[in-house]
Amino acid sequence: MSVLPFAPHPSMPTESTSAPVPAASADLAQHVRAGLSKPSKALSSMYFYDDEGSRLFQQIMALPEYYPTRTEFALLTRHQVAIGQALRPQNPDEHFFLLELGAGDGLKTKILLRQLLESNARFTYVPVDISEAALNGLAASLRAELPELRVEPVVADYADALRLMASRPGRKAVLFLGSNIGNFFPEDRHAFLSNLARPLTPDDRLLVGFDLQKDPRRIRAAYDDEQGVTAAFNFNLLHRLNRELGANFALAHWQHYTDYDPMSGAVRSFLVSTRAQTVQFTALDWQVEFAAWEMIHTENSYKFTRPGITALAREAGLQVQQIFTDEQDFFADVLLQPA
């Protein structure tokens, strides 16, 4: 178990005086009220990614224990020709759309983009994100690195973007890389894939990244590194609540804890209260009681087996076409086709 290696955040004022919640924090405020009112308290990992959280995650991806990013990068490099051929239409002269859901900095995707350009594929790259700033940054880097690439960024949620693109002629090859599919609870994962599959035709393709089950010790270490960066990433959520909602989480009295259950394939991360305490949210005129050793569940990251992937695809109206893995069989990018 890692304990955060820096001093506690100074306590915020505890007077019960209401303060207006900034518009950007309104969704966070609603989520916190709901999540911390449950018998088993929980907060979504989607709120990890403020500026500091994004910076810390970049550090995590470079850690020796954190294998997923570099493993998928090597996988895509190794199989780039075969993946490129699988994504493009049978007719090499036919134009198609390469949609990416949550492209980020595009580092891994650029492997495929370069390969497709070098093979004279006729396609338009459509990165999809709800953040216009993130898409503008990606588009600028692509203009500098791959000036011949046709790019049409779409600011929308994933389902809306797919419905919008469904009316365009030609194949849609959809990328959902990384191990993001593992962050969903099983029922939410099924709903998410079903929603992705619904507007797709049998000619369309979907390439999804799955982190595979492996040595349980290796998996657990990836989410609880010796340097404490993953702990700092988890604790940054409390810093954000202190800053945006006027909370007074005293970080000296919290711990980061991660476990891995090989039976279900679930990595679960928690913030653990080391004593009985009351946390004030001055911006919400609200407080929450925590018992000693009570936990806030902050993240899931599920790991998969091949039979599990096949069953998940079938239940969502998809079928597995090809599975691309790395040399160690740690990670899989799976090509799916609407059934």
PDB file of C-alpha atoms in Angstrom, residues 32-238:
ATOM      1  CA  VAL A  32     -20.102  14.249  -5.473  1.00  0.00           C
ATOM      2  CA  ARG A  33     -23.418  14.666  -3.647  1.00  0.00           C
ATOM      3  CA  ALA A  34     -24.741  11.474  -5.213  1.00  0.00           C
ATOM      4  CA  GLY A  35     -21.556   9.422  -4.916  1.00  0.00           C
ATOM      5  CA  LEU A  36     -20.734  10.317  -1.301  1.00  0.00           C
ATOM      6  CA  SER A  37     -24.337   9.803  -0.156  1.00  0.00           C
ATOM      7  CA  LYS A  38     -24.272   6.103  -1.071  1.00  0.00           C
ATOM      8  CA  PRO A  39     -23.787   3.428   1.609  1.00  0.00           C
ATOM      9  CA  SER A  40     -20.648   2.397  -0.307  1.00  0.00           C
ATOM     10  CA  LYS A  41     -19.164   5.752  -1.277  1.00  0.00           C
ATOM     11  CA  ALA A  42     -17.862   6.111  -4.840  1.00  0.00           C
ATOM     12  CA  LEU A  43     -16.615   8.789  -7.246  1.00  0.00           C
ATOM     13  CA  SER A  44     -16.021   8.449 -10.974  1.00  0.00           C
ATOM     14  CA  SER A  45     -12.504   8.294 -12.384  1.00  0.00           C
ATOM     15  CA  MET A  46     -13.609  10.729 -15.109  1.00  0.00           C
ATOM     16  CA  TYR A  47     -12.973  13.529 -12.605  1.00  0.00           C
ATOM     17  CA  PHE A  48      -9.297  12.601 -12.232  1.00  0.00           C
ATOM     18  CA  TYR A  49      -8.420  14.507 -15.372  1.00  0.00           C
ATOM     19  CA  ASP A  50      -8.015  18.151 -14.505  1.00  0.00           C
ATOM     20  CA  ASP A  51      -4.719  19.726 -15.645  1.00  0.00           C
ATOM     21  CA  GLU A  52      -2.749  18.228 -12.760  1.00  0.00           C
ATOM     22  CA  GLY A  53      -4.420  14.850 -13.144  1.00  0.00           C
ATOM     23  CA  SER A  54      -3.559  14.787 -16.841  1.00  0.00           C
ATOM     24  CA  ARG A  55       0.064  15.684 -16.016  1.00  0.00           C
ATOM     25  CA  LEU A  56       0.263  12.889 -13.446  1.00  0.00           C
ATOM     26  CA  PHE A  57      -1.224  10.371 -15.867  1.00  0.00           C
ATOM     27  CA  GLN A  58       1.499  11.242 -18.371  1.00  0.00           C
ATOM     28  CA  GLN A  59       3.993  10.325 -15.632  1.00  0.00           C
ATOM     29  CA  ILE A  60       2.142   7.077 -14.924  1.00  0.00           C
ATOM     30  CA  MET A  61       2.379   6.008 -18.564  1.00  0.00           C
ATOM     31  CA  ALA A  62       6.177   6.319 -18.359  1.00  0.00           C
ATOM     32  CA  LEU A  63       6.515   4.224 -15.169  1.00  0.00           C
ATOM     33  CA  PRO A  64       8.335   0.873 -15.454  1.00  0.00           C
ATOM     34  CA  GLU A  65       5.403  -0.875 -13.742  1.00  0.00           C
ATOM     35  CA  TYR A  66       2.765   0.589 -16.063  1.00  0.00           C
ATOM     36  CA  TYR A  67       2.886  -1.735 -19.075  1.00  0.00           C
ATOM     37  CA  PRO A  68      -0.405  -0.986 -20.995  1.00  0.00           C
ATOM     38  CA  THR A  69       0.632   2.112 -22.973  1.00  0.00           C
ATOM     39  CA  ARG A  70       4.045   0.944 -24.166  1.00  0.00           C
ATOM     40  CA  THR A  71       2.690  -2.564 -24.822  1.00  0.00           C
ATOM     41  CA  GLU A  72      -0.097  -1.325 -27.095  1.00  0.00           C
ATOM     42  CA  PHE A  73       2.365   1.022 -28.812  1.00  0.00           C
ATOM     43  CA  ALA A  74       4.614  -1.967 -29.596  1.00  0.00           C
ATOM     44  CA  LEU A  75       1.582  -4.013 -30.678  1.00  0.00           C
ATOM     45  CA  LEU A  76       0.452  -1.359 -33.152  1.00  0.00           C
ATOM     46  CA  THR A  77       3.990  -0.985 -34.480  1.00  0.00           C
ATOM     47  CA  ARG A  78       4.289  -4.745 -34.930  1.00  0.00           C
ATOM     48  CA  HIS A  79       0.917  -5.225 -36.660  1.00  0.00           C
ATOM     49  CA  GLN A  80       0.457  -1.851 -38.357  1.00  0.00           C
ATOM     50  CA  VAL A  81       0.313  -3.248 -41.908  1.00  0.00           C
ATOM     51  CA  ALA A  82      -2.204  -5.975 -41.043  1.00  0.00           C
ATOM     52  CA  ILE A  83      -4.349  -3.598 -38.978  1.00  0.00           C
ATOM     53  CA  GLY A  84      -4.287  -0.994 -41.742  1.00  0.00           C
ATOM     54  CA  GLN A  85      -5.425  -3.592 -44.270  1.00  0.00           C
ATOM     55  CA  ALA A  86      -8.191  -4.784 -41.948  1.00  0.00           C
ATOM     56  CA  LEU A  87      -9.536  -1.262 -41.395  1.00  0.00           C
ATOM     57  CA  ARG A  88      -9.672  -0.128 -45.016  1.00  0.00           C
ATOM     58  CA  PRO A  89     -12.287  -1.288 -47.575  1.00  0.00           C
ATOM     59  CA  GLN A  90     -11.570  -4.183 -49.931  1.00  0.00           C
ATOM     60  CA  ASN A  91     -11.585  -1.747 -52.842  1.00  0.00           C
ATOM     61  CA  PRO A  92      -8.300   0.155 -52.361  1.00  0.00           C
ATOM     62  CA  ASP A  93      -9.666   3.172 -54.237  1.00  0.00           C
ATOM     63  CA  GLU A  94     -12.701   3.552 -51.984  1.00  0.00           C
ATOM     64  CA  HIS A  95     -12.666   6.452 -49.550  1.00  0.00           C
ATOM     65  CA  PHE A  96     -13.388   5.682 -45.874  1.00  0.00           C
ATOM     66  CA  PHE A  97     -13.549   7.466 -42.523  1.00  0.00           C
ATOM     67  CA  LEU A  98     -11.229   6.585 -39.644  1.00  0.00           C
ATOM     68  CA  LEU A  99     -13.015   7.738 -36.480  1.00  0.00           C
ATOM     69  CA  GLU A 100     -11.194   7.771 -33.163  1.00  0.00           C
ATOM     70  CA  LEU A 101     -13.066   8.031 -29.883  1.00  0.00           C
ATOM     71  CA  GLY A 102     -11.000   9.910 -27.289  1.00  0.00           C
ATOM     72  CA  ALA A 103      -7.875  10.433 -29.368  1.00  0.00           C
ATOM     73  CA  GLY A 104      -5.810  12.206 -26.700  1.00  0.00           C
ATOM     74  CA  ASP A 105      -2.397  13.214 -28.041  1.00  0.00           C
ATOM     75  CA  GLY A 106      -2.726  10.720 -30.917  1.00  0.00           C
ATOM     76  CA  LEU A 107       0.716   9.201 -30.264  1.00  0.00           C
ATOM     77  CA  LYS A 108      -0.349   5.590 -30.880  1.00  0.00           C
ATOM     78  CA  THR A 109      -2.808   6.506 -33.628  1.00  0.00           C
ATOM     79  CA  LYS A 110      -0.062   8.201 -35.636  1.00  0.00           C
ATOM     80  CA  ILE A 111       1.466   4.754 -36.204  1.00  0.00           C
ATOM     81  CA  LEU A 112      -1.659   3.734 -38.126  1.00  0.00           C
ATOM     82  CA  LEU A 113      -2.102   7.122 -39.797  1.00  0.00           C
ATOM     83  CA  ARG A 114       1.436   7.014 -41.212  1.00  0.00           C
ATOM     84  CA  GLN A 115       0.993   3.448 -42.413  1.00  0.00           C
ATOM     85  CA  LEU A 116      -2.282   4.242 -44.166  1.00  0.00           C
ATOM     86  CA  LEU A 117      -0.774   7.304 -45.832  1.00  0.00           C
ATOM     87  CA  GLU A 118       2.272   5.327 -46.967  1.00  0.00           C
ATOM     88  CA  SER A 119      -0.026   2.677 -48.489  1.00  0.00           C
ATOM     89  CA  ASN A 120      -1.949   5.397 -50.397  1.00  0.00           C
ATOM     90  CA  ALA A 121      -5.211   4.702 -48.584  1.00  0.00           C
ATOM     91  CA  ARG A 122      -7.966   7.219 -49.321  1.00  0.00           C
ATOM     92  CA  PHE A 123      -9.386   8.227 -45.969  1.00  0.00           C
ATOM     93  CA  THR A 124     -10.324  11.074 -43.647  1.00  0.00           C
ATOM     94  CA  TYR A 125      -9.281  10.972 -39.994  1.00  0.00           C
ATOM     95  CA  VAL A 126     -12.115  12.006 -37.656  1.00  0.00           C
ATOM     96  CA  PRO A 127     -10.960  12.454 -34.033  1.00  0.00           C
ATOM     97  CA  VAL A 128     -13.925  12.712 -31.644  1.00  0.00           C
ATOM     98  CA  ASP A 129     -13.877  14.361 -28.225  1.00  0.00           C
ATOM     99  CA  ILE A 130     -16.098  16.567 -26.083  1.00  0.00           C
ATOM    100  CA  SER A 131     -13.120  18.898 -25.530  1.00  0.00           C
ATOM    101  CA  GLU A 132     -12.667  21.375 -28.367  1.00  0.00           C
ATOM    102  CA  ALA A 133      -9.321  22.481 -26.922  1.00  0.00           C
ATOM    103  CA  ALA A 134      -7.994  18.907 -26.957  1.00  0.00           C
ATOM    104  CA  LEU A 135      -9.078  18.431 -30.578  1.00  0.00           C
ATOM    105  CA  ASN A 136      -7.551  21.744 -31.646  1.00  0.00           C
ATOM    106  CA  GLY A 137      -4.236  20.705 -30.111  1.00  0.00           C
ATOM    107  CA  LEU A 138      -4.307  17.341 -31.860  1.00  0.00           C
ATOM    108  CA  ALA A 139      -5.268  18.878 -35.208  1.00  0.00           C
ATOM    109  CA  ALA A 140      -2.398  21.378 -34.936  1.00  0.00           C
ATOM    110  CA  SER A 141       0.147  18.618 -34.238  1.00  0.00           C
ATOM    111  CA  LEU A 142      -1.165  16.572 -37.168  1.00  0.00           C
ATOM    112  CA  ARG A 143      -0.929  19.529 -39.539  1.00  0.00           C
ATOM    113  CA  ALA A 144       2.726  19.903 -38.550  1.00  0.00           C
ATOM    114  CA  GLU A 145       3.659  16.206 -38.668  1.00  0.00           C
ATOM    115  CA  LEU A 146       1.344  14.842 -41.383  1.00  0.00           C
ATOM    116  CA  PRO A 147       0.387  17.790 -43.600  1.00  0.00           C
ATOM    117  CA  GLU A 148      -1.085  15.512 -46.294  1.00  0.00           C
ATOM    118  CA  LEU A 149      -3.599  13.986 -43.860  1.00  0.00           C
ATOM    119  CA  ARG A 150      -7.268  14.962 -44.172  1.00  0.00           C
ATOM    120  CA  VAL A 151      -8.610  15.715 -40.697  1.00  0.00           C
ATOM    121  CA  GLU A 152     -12.191  16.524 -39.644  1.00  0.00           C
ATOM    122  CA  PRO A 153     -12.348  16.934 -35.843  1.00  0.00           C
ATOM    123  CA  VAL A 154     -15.816  16.422 -34.336  1.00  0.00           C
ATOM    124  CA  VAL A 155     -16.699  17.991 -30.980  1.00  0.00           C
ATOM    125  CA  ALA A 156     -19.431  15.675 -29.659  1.00  0.00           C
ATOM    126  CA  ASP A 157     -19.979  12.697 -27.422  1.00  0.00           C
ATOM    127  CA  TYR A 158     -19.248   9.350 -28.994  1.00  0.00           C
ATOM    128  CA  ALA A 159     -22.808   8.238 -29.721  1.00  0.00           C
ATOM    129  CA  ASP A 160     -23.763  11.558 -31.341  1.00  0.00           C
ATOM    130  CA  ALA A 161     -20.617  11.511 -33.488  1.00  0.00           C
ATOM    131  CA  LEU A 162     -21.327   8.003 -34.757  1.00  0.00           C
ATOM    132  CA  ARG A 163     -24.937   8.864 -35.596  1.00  0.00           C
ATOM    133  CA  LEU A 164     -23.705  11.965 -37.431  1.00  0.00           C
ATOM    134  CA  MET A 165     -21.134  10.011 -39.437  1.00  0.00           C
ATOM    135  CA  ALA A 166     -23.551   7.176 -40.261  1.00  0.00           C
ATOM    136  CA  SER A 167     -25.165   9.373 -42.929  1.00  0.00           C
ATOM    137  CA  ARG A 168     -21.839   9.825 -44.748  1.00  0.00           C
ATOM    138  CA  PRO A 169     -21.103   7.351 -47.571  1.00  0.00           C
ATOM    139  CA  GLY A 170     -18.278   4.848 -47.197  1.00  0.00           C
ATOM    140  CA  ARG A 171     -16.858   2.566 -44.535  1.00  0.00           C
ATOM    141  CA  LYS A 172     -16.507   3.814 -40.963  1.00  0.00           C
ATOM    142  CA  ALA A 173     -13.500   2.318 -39.156  1.00  0.00           C
ATOM    143  CA  VAL A 174     -13.851   3.233 -35.473  1.00  0.00           C
ATOM    144  CA  LEU A 175     -10.926   3.198 -33.032  1.00  0.00           C
ATOM    145  CA  PHE A 176     -11.290   2.915 -29.250  1.00  0.00           C
ATOM    146  CA  LEU A 177      -7.693   2.291 -28.251  1.00  0.00           C
ATOM    147  CA  GLY A 178      -6.008   2.071 -24.872  1.00  0.00           C
ATOM    148  CA  SER A 179      -7.620   0.058 -22.108  1.00  0.00           C
ATOM    149  CA  ASN A 180     -10.537   2.478 -21.693  1.00  0.00           C
ATOM    150  CA  ILE A 181     -13.139  -0.252 -22.181  1.00  0.00           C
ATOM    151  CA  GLY A 182     -11.914  -1.728 -18.899  1.00  0.00           C
ATOM    152  CA  ASN A 183     -13.014   1.339 -16.919  1.00  0.00           C
ATOM    153  CA  PHE A 184     -16.694   0.454 -17.380  1.00  0.00           C
ATOM    154  CA  PHE A 185     -18.712  -1.739 -15.028  1.00  0.00           C
ATOM    155  CA  PRO A 186     -19.856  -4.880 -16.920  1.00  0.00           C
ATOM    156  CA  GLU A 187     -23.424  -3.633 -17.473  1.00  0.00           C
ATOM    157  CA  ASP A 188     -22.196  -0.210 -18.598  1.00  0.00           C
ATOM    158  CA  ARG A 189     -19.628  -1.839 -20.879  1.00  0.00           C
ATOM    159  CA  HIS A 190     -22.368  -3.814 -22.621  1.00  0.00           C
ATOM    160  CA  ALA A 191     -24.502  -0.683 -23.051  1.00  0.00           C
ATOM    161  CA  PHE A 192     -21.537   1.311 -24.366  1.00  0.00           C
ATOM    162  CA  LEU A 193     -20.564  -1.254 -27.009  1.00  0.00           C
ATOM    163  CA  SER A 194     -24.200  -1.766 -28.001  1.00  0.00           C
ATOM    164  CA  ASN A 195     -24.572   1.987 -28.549  1.00  0.00           C
ATOM    165  CA  LEU A 196     -21.412   2.039 -30.650  1.00  0.00           C
ATOM    166  CA  ALA A 197     -22.587  -0.891 -32.745  1.00  0.00           C
ATOM    167  CA  ARG A 198     -26.125   0.373 -33.364  1.00  0.00           C
ATOM    168  CA  PRO A 199     -25.391   2.963 -36.117  1.00  0.00           C
ATOM    169  CA  LEU A 200     -22.727   0.810 -37.807  1.00  0.00           C
ATOM    170  CA  THR A 201     -23.351  -1.302 -40.914  1.00  0.00           C
ATOM    171  CA  PRO A 202     -21.893  -4.787 -41.581  1.00  0.00           C
ATOM    172  CA  ASP A 203     -19.230  -3.113 -43.746  1.00  0.00           C
ATOM    173  CA  ASP A 204     -17.996  -0.942 -40.873  1.00  0.00           C
ATOM    174  CA  ARG A 205     -15.275  -1.976 -38.427  1.00  0.00           C
ATOM    175  CA  LEU A 206     -14.469  -1.304 -34.768  1.00  0.00           C
ATOM    176  CA  LEU A 207     -10.964  -1.702 -33.259  1.00  0.00           C
ATOM    177  CA  VAL A 208     -11.034  -1.868 -29.441  1.00  0.00           C
ATOM    178  CA  GLY A 209      -8.145  -2.182 -26.989  1.00  0.00           C
ATOM    179  CA  PHE A 210      -8.387  -4.826 -24.218  1.00  0.00           C
ATOM    180  CA  ASP A 211      -5.868  -5.345 -21.427  1.00  0.00           C
ATOM    181  CA  LEU A 212      -5.541  -9.115 -21.005  1.00  0.00           C
ATOM    182  CA  GLN A 213      -5.373 -11.110 -17.780  1.00  0.00           C
ATOM    183  CA  LYS A 214      -1.815 -12.032 -16.786  1.00  0.00           C
ATOM    184  CA  ASP A 215       0.369 -12.396 -13.683  1.00  0.00           C
ATOM    185  CA  PRO A 216      -1.776 -10.822 -10.925  1.00  0.00           C
ATOM    186  CA  ARG A 217       1.296  -9.283  -9.277  1.00  0.00           C
ATOM    187  CA  ARG A 218       2.252  -7.475 -12.466  1.00  0.00           C
ATOM    188  CA  ILE A 219      -1.265  -6.101 -12.856  1.00  0.00           C
ATOM    189  CA  ARG A 220      -1.477  -4.862  -9.275  1.00  0.00           C
ATOM    190  CA  ALA A 221       1.964  -3.201  -9.458  1.00  0.00           C
ATOM    191  CA  ALA A 222       0.823  -1.183 -12.500  1.00  0.00           C
ATOM    192  CA  TYR A 223      -1.761   0.546 -10.293  1.00  0.00           C
ATOM    193  CA  ASP A 224       0.343   0.906  -7.129  1.00  0.00           C
ATOM    194  CA  ASP A 225       3.862   1.838  -8.207  1.00  0.00           C
ATOM    195  CA  GLU A 226       6.814   2.130  -5.835  1.00  0.00           C
ATOM    196  CA  GLN A 227       7.319   5.838  -6.603  1.00  0.00           C
ATOM    197  CA  GLY A 228       3.791   6.705  -5.484  1.00  0.00           C
ATOM    198  CA  VAL A 229       2.731   8.396  -8.725  1.00  0.00           C
ATOM    199  CA  THR A 230      -0.521   6.414  -8.958  1.00  0.00           C
ATOM    200  CA  ALA A 231      -1.188   7.312  -5.330  1.00  0.00           C
ATOM    201  CA  ALA A 232      -0.673  10.995  -6.135  1.00  0.00           C
ATOM    202  CA  PHE A 233      -3.005  10.606  -9.137  1.00  0.00           C
ATOM    203  CA  ASN A 234      -5.724   9.162  -6.893  1.00  0.00           C
ATOM    204  CA  PHE A 235      -5.168  11.831  -4.224  1.00  0.00           C
ATOM    205  CA  ASN A 236      -5.387  14.590  -6.804  1.00  0.00           C
ATOM    206  CA  LEU A 237      -9.142  13.971  -6.849  1.00  0.00           C
ATOM    207  CA  LEU A 238      -9.291  15.176  -3.232  1.00  0.00           C
TER     208      LEU A 238
END
